[in-house]
Short mmCIF file of C-alpha atoms and ligand atoms in Angstrom, two decimals:
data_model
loop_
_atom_site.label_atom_id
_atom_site.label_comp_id
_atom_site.label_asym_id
_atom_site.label_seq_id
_atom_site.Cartn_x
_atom_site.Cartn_y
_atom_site.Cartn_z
CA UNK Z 1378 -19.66 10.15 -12.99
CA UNK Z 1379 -17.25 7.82 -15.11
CA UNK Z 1380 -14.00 7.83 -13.60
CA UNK Z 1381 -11.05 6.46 -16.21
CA UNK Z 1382 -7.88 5.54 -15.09
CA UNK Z 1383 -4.45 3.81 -16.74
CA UNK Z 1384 -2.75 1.67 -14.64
CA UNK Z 1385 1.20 1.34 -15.43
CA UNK Z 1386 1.93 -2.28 -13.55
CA UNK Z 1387 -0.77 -4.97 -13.01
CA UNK Z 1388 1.28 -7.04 -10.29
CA UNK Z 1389 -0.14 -7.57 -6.70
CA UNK Z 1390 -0.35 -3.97 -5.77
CA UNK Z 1391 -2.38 -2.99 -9.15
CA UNK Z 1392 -4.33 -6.08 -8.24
CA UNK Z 1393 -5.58 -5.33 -5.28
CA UNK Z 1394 -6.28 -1.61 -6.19
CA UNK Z 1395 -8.60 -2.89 -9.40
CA UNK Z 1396 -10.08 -5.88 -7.31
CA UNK Z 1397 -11.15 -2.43 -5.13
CA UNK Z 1398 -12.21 -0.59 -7.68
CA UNK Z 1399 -14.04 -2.86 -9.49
CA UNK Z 1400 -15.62 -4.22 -6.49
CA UNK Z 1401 -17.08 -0.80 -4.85
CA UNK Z 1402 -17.93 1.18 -8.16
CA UNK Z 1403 -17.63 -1.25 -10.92
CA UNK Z 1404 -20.01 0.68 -13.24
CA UNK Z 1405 -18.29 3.87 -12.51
CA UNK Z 1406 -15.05 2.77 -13.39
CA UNK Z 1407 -13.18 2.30 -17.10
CA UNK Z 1408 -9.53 0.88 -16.32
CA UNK Z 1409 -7.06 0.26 -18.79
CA UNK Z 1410 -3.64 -1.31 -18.10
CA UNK Z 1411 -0.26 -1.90 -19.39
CA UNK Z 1412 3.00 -3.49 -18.08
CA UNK Z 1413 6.39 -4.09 -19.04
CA UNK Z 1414 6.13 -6.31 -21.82
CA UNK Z 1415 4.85 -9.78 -20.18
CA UNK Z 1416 1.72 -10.48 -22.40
CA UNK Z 1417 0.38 -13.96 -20.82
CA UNK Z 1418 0.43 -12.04 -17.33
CA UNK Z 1419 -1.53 -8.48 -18.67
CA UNK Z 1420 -3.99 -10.50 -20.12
CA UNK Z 1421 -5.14 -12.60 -17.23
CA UNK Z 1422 -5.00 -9.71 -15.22
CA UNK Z 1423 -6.98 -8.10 -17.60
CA UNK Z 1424 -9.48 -11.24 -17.84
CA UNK Z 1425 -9.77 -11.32 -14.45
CA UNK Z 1426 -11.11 -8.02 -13.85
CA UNK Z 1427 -12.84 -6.92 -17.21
CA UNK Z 1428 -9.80 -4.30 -17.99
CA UNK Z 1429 -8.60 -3.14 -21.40
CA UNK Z 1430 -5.07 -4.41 -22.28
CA UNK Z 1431 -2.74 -2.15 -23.61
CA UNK Z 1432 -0.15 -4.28 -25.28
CA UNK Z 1433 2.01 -1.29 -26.92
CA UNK Z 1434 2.53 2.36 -26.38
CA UNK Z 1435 0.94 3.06 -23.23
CA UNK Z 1436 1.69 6.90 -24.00
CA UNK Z 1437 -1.18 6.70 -26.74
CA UNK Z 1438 -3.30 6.21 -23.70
CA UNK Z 1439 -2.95 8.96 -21.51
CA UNK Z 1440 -5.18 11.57 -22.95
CA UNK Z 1441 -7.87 9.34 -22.64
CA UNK Z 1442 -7.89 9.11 -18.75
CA UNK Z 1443 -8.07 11.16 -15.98
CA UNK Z 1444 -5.82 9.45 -13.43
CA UNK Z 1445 -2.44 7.59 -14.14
CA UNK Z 1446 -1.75 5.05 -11.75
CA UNK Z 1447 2.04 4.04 -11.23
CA UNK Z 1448 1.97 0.54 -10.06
CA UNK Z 1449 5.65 -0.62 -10.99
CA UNK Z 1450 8.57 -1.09 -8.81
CA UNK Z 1451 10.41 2.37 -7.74
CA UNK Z 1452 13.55 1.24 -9.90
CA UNK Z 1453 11.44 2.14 -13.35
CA UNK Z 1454 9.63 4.79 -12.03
CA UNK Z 1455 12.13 7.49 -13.43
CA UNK Z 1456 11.65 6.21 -16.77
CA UNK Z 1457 8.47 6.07 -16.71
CA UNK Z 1458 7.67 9.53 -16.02
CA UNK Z 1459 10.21 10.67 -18.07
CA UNK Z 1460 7.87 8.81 -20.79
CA UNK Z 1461 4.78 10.31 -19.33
CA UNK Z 1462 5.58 14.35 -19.23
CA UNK Z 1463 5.82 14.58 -22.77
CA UNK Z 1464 1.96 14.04 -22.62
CA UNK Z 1465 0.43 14.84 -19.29
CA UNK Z 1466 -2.08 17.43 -19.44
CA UNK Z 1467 -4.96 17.60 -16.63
CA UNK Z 1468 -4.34 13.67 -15.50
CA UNK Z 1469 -3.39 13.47 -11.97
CA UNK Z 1470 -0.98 10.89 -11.45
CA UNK Z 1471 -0.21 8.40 -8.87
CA UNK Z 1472 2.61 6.92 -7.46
CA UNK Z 1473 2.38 3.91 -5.19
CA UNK Z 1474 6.69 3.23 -5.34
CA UNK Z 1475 8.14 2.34 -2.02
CA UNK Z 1476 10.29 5.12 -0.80
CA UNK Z 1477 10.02 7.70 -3.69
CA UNK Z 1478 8.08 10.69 -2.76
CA UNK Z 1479 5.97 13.80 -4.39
CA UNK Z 1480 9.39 15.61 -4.79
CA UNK Z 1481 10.90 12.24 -6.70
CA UNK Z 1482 7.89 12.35 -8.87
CA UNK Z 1483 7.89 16.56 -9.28
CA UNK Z 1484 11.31 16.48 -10.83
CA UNK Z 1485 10.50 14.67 -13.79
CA UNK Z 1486 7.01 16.13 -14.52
CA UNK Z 1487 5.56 19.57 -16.04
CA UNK Z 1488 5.34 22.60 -13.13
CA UNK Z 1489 1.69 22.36 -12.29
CA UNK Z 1490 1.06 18.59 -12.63
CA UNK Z 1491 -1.23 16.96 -10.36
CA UNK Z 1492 0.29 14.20 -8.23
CA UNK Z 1493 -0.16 11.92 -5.17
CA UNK Z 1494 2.02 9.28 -3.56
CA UNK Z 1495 0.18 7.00 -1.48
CA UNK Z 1496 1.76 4.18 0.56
CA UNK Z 1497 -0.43 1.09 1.07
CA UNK Z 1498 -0.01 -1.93 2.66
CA UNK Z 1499 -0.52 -5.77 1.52
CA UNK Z 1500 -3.95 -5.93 2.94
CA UNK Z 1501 -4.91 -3.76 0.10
CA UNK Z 1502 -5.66 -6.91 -1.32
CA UNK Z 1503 -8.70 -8.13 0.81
CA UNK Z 1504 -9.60 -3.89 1.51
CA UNK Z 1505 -8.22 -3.59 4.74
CA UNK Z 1506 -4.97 -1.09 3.96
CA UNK Z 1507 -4.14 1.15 6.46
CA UNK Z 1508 -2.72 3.77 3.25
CA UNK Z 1509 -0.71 7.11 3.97
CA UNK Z 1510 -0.73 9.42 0.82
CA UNK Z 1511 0.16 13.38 0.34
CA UNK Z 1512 -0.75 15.25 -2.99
CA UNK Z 1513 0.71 18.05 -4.49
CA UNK Z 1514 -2.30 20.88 -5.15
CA UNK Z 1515 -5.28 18.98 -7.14
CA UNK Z 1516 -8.66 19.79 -8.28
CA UNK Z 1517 -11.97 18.69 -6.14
CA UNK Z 1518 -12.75 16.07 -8.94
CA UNK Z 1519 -8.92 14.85 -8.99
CA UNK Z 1520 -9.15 14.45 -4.83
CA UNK Z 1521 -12.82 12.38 -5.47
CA UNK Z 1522 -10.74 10.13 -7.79
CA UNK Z 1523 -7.91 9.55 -5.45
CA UNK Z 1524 -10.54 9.22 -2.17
CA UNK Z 1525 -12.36 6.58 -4.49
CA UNK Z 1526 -9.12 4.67 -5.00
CA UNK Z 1527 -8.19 5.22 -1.23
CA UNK Z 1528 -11.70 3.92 0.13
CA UNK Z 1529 -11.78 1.16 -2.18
CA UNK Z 1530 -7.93 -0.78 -0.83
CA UNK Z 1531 -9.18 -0.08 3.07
CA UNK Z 1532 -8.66 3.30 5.45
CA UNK Z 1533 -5.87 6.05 3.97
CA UNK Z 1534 -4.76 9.26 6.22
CA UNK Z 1535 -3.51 12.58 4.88
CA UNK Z 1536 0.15 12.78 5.81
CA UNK Z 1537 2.84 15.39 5.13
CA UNK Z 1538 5.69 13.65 2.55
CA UNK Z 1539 7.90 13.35 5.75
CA UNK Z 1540 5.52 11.70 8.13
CA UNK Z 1541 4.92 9.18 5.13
CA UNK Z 1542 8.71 8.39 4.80
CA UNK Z 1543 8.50 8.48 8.96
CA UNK Z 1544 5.59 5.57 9.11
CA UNK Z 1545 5.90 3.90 5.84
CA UNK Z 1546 7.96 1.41 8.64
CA UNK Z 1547 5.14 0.72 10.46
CA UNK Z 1548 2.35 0.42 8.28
CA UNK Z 1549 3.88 -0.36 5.56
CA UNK Z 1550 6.48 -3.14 7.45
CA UNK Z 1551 5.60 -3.85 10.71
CA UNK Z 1552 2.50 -6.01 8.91
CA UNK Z 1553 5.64 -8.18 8.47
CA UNK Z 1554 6.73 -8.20 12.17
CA UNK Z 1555 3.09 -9.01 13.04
CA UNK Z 1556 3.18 -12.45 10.91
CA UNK Z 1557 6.81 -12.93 12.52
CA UNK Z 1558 4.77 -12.67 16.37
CA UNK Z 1559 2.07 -14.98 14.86
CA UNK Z 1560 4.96 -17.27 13.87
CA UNK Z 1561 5.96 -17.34 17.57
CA UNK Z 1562 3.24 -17.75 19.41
CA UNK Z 1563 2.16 -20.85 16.94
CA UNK Z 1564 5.77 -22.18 17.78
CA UNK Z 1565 5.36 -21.44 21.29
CA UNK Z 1566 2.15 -23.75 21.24
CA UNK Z 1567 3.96 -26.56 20.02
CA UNK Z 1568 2.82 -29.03 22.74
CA UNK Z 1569 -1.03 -27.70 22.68
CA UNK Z 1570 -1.31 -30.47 20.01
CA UNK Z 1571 -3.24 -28.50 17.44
CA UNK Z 1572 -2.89 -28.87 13.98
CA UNK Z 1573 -1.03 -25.94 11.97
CA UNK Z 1574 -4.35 -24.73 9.98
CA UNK Z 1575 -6.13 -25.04 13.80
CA UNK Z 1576 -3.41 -22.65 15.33
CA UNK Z 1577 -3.11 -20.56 12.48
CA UNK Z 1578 -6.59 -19.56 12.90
CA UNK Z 1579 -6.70 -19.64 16.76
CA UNK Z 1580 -3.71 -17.34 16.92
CA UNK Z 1581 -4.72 -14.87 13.57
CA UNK Z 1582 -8.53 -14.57 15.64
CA UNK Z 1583 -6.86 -13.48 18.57
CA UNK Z 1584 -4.80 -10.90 16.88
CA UNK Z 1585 -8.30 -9.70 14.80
CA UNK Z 1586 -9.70 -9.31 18.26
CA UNK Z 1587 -7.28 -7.28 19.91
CA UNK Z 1588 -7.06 -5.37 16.75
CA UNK Z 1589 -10.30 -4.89 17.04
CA UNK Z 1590 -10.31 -3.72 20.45
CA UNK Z 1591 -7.73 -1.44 19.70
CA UNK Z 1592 -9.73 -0.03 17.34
CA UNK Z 1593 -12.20 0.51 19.77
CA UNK Z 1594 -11.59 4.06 21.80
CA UNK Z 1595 -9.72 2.09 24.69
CA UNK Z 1596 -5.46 3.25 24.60
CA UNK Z 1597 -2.65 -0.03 24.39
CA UNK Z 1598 -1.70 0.41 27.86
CA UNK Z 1599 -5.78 0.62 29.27
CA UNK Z 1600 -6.30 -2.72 27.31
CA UNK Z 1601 -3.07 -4.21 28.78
CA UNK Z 1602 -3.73 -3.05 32.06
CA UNK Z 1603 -7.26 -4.90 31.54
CA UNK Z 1604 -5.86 -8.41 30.44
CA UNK Z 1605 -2.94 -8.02 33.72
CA UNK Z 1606 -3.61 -8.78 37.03
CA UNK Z 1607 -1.08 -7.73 39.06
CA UNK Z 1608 0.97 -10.72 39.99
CA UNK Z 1609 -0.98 -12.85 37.64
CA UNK Z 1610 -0.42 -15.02 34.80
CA UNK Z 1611 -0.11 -12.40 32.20
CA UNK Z 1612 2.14 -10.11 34.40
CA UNK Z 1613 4.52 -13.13 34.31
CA UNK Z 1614 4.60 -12.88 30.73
CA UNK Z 1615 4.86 -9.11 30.34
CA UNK Z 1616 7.60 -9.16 32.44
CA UNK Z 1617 9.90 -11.41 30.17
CA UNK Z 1618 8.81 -8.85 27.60
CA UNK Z 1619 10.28 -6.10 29.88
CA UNK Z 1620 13.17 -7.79 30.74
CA UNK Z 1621 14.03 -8.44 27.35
CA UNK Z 1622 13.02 -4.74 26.69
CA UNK Z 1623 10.38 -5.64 23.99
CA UNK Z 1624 10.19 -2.21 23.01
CA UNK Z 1625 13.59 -1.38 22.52
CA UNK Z 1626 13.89 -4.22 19.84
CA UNK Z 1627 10.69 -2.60 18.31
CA UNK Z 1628 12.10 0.65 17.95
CA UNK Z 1629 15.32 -0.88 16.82
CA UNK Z 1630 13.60 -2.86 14.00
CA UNK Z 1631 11.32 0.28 12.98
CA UNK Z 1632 14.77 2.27 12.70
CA UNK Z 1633 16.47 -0.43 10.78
CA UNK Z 1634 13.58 -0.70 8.31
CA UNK Z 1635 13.27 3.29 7.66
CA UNK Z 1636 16.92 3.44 7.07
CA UNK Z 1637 16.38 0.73 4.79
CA UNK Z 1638 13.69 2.27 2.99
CA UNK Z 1639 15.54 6.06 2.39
CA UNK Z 1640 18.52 4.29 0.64
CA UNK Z 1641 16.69 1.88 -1.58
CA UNK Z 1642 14.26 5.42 -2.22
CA UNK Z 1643 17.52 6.98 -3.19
N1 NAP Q 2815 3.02 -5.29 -2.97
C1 NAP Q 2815 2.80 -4.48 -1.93
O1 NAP Q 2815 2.30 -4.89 -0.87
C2 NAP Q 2815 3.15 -3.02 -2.03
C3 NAP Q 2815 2.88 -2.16 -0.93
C4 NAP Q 2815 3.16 -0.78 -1.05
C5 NAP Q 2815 3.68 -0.30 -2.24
N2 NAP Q 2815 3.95 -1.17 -3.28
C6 NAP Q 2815 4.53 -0.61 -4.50
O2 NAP Q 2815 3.76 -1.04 -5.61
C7 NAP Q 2815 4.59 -1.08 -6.76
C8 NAP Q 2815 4.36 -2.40 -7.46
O3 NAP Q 2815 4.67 -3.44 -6.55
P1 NAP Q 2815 4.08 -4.91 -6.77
O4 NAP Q 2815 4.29 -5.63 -5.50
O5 NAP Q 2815 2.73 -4.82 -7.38
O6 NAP Q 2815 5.12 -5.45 -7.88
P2 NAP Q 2815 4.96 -6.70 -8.86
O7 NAP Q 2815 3.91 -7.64 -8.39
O8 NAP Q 2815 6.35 -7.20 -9.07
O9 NAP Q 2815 4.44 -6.05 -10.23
C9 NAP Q 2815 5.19 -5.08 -10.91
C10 NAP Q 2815 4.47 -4.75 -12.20
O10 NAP Q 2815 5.16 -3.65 -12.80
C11 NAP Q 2815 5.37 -3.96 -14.17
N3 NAP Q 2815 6.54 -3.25 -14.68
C12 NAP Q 2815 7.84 -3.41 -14.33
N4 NAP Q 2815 8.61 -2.56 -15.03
C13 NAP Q 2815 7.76 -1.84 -15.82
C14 NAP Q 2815 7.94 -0.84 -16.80
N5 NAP Q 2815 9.16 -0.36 -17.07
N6 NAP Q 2815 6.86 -0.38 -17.46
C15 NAP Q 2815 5.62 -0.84 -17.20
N7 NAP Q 2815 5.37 -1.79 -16.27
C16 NAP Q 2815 6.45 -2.29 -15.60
C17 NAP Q 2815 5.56 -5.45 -14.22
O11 NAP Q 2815 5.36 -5.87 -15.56
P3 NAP Q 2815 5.29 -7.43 -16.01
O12 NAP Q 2815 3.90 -7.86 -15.67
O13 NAP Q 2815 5.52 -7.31 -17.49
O14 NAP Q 2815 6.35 -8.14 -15.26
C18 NAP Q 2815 4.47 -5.89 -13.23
O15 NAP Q 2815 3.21 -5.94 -13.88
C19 NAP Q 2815 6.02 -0.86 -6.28
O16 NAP Q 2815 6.41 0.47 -6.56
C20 NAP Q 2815 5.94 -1.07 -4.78
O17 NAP Q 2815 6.88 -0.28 -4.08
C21 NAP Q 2815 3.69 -2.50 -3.21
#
């Protein structure tokens, strides 16, 4: 079945959702895309992944499409779909704005219309997002074209509005925290002598790994409680960690970043 979306935006997040498309159903797929006015940009995006430009009047475009994908920063949404309801019909539309929301979205489009809001992360751009989304009530073939998107950026989880404005911290930011602890520990191995690229890729393996065994059925504290032997080298560690209550700074920095997030949202 050919799917047909319009992407409004074609920066890094509409990148890495058309690199996903195009690379998991390529044939299945006709994308068109628009953006604010930057010409050079839309058409190397649009070079780059076989897309159809549309230079002017984006509105012309949305009866052709089934799914609207809103790929511009949360400031413009508004307008946007205040541009859009004129015109929306059966499309299900998508928002991927930081902070906004299904209710954001509802209040500025016909009763009825289909929408998501899904929240991925960066590593939408090499398929490995963990994404949260919610949808208002959609058809079976709107939920296909949304799962299709979804599958194609990485893993996505069905979450209530709340829960998304809850975790967007830690999925969505805490990727940020993680590079911040990479930082560290290549800092901290200063005197190992290694050059930068070396470390880099010593330190990002060891975080894939542990990842990975988290990903695994094991729980945090069993795979802690594997690597610690009581008294050992690790333990010595673990207990700066402690004493510096690690996970008090955690849950201060995950509360500083949802705050954050509601009042730019707002
Ligand atoms: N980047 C991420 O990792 C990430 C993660 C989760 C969610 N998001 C969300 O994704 C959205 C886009 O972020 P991004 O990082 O891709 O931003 P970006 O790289 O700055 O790209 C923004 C795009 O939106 C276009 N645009 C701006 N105003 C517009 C308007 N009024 N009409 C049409 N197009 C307009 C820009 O047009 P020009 O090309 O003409 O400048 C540009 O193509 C945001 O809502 C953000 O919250 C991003």
């Amino acid at each position: 079945m050919k799917r047909t979306y319009l992407f409004i935006g074609a920066g890094r997040m509409a990148a890495a959702m058309v690199k996903g498309l195009k690379a998991s159903c390529d044939d299945q797929v006709t994308i068109y895309a628009a953006n604010s006015g930057n010409k050079e940009r839309l058409e190397i995006f649009c070079t780059a992944y076989q897309l159809f430009p549309v230079v002017e009047n984006w509105t012309d475009y949305i009866t052709k499409v089934d799914t609207i994908v809103l790929a511009m920063p949360p400031s413009q949404q508004q307008d946007i779909l205040q541009q859009l309801a004129p015109f929306v019909t059966t499309q299900l539309i998508i928002s991927v704005a930081a902070g906004k929301g299904l209710r954001e979205m509802q209040k500025y489009l016909p009763d009825q219309t289909a929408v998501a809001w899904v929240m991925p992360n960066t590593a939408a751009q090499i398929g490995q997002s963990m994404s949260l989304y919610t949808t208002s009530t959609i058809s079976e073939a709107q939920k296909s074209a949304l799962h299709v998107l979804l599958e194609s950026i990485g893993e996505a989880k069905e979450c209530s509005e709340e829960q998304i404005h809850t975790l967007t911290a830690i999925t969505g930011s805490a990727p940020a925290f993680v590079y911040e602890f990479a930082m560290s520990l290549m800092d901290a191995a200063g005197n190992a002598q290694l050059a930068e690229e070396e470390l880099q890729e010593l330190v990002a393996q060891m975080i894939y790994g542990a990842a990975m065994m988290l990903k695994s059925s094991s729980s945090p504290a069993e795979l802690r409680e594997a690597v610690t032997t009581p008294g050992g080298a690790t333990a010595a560690g673990l207990d700066v960690l402690y004493a510096k209550n690690f996970q008090k700074v955690i849950h201060e920095a995950i509360q500083a970043t949802s705050e954050r997030a509601r009042i730019l949202g707002n």
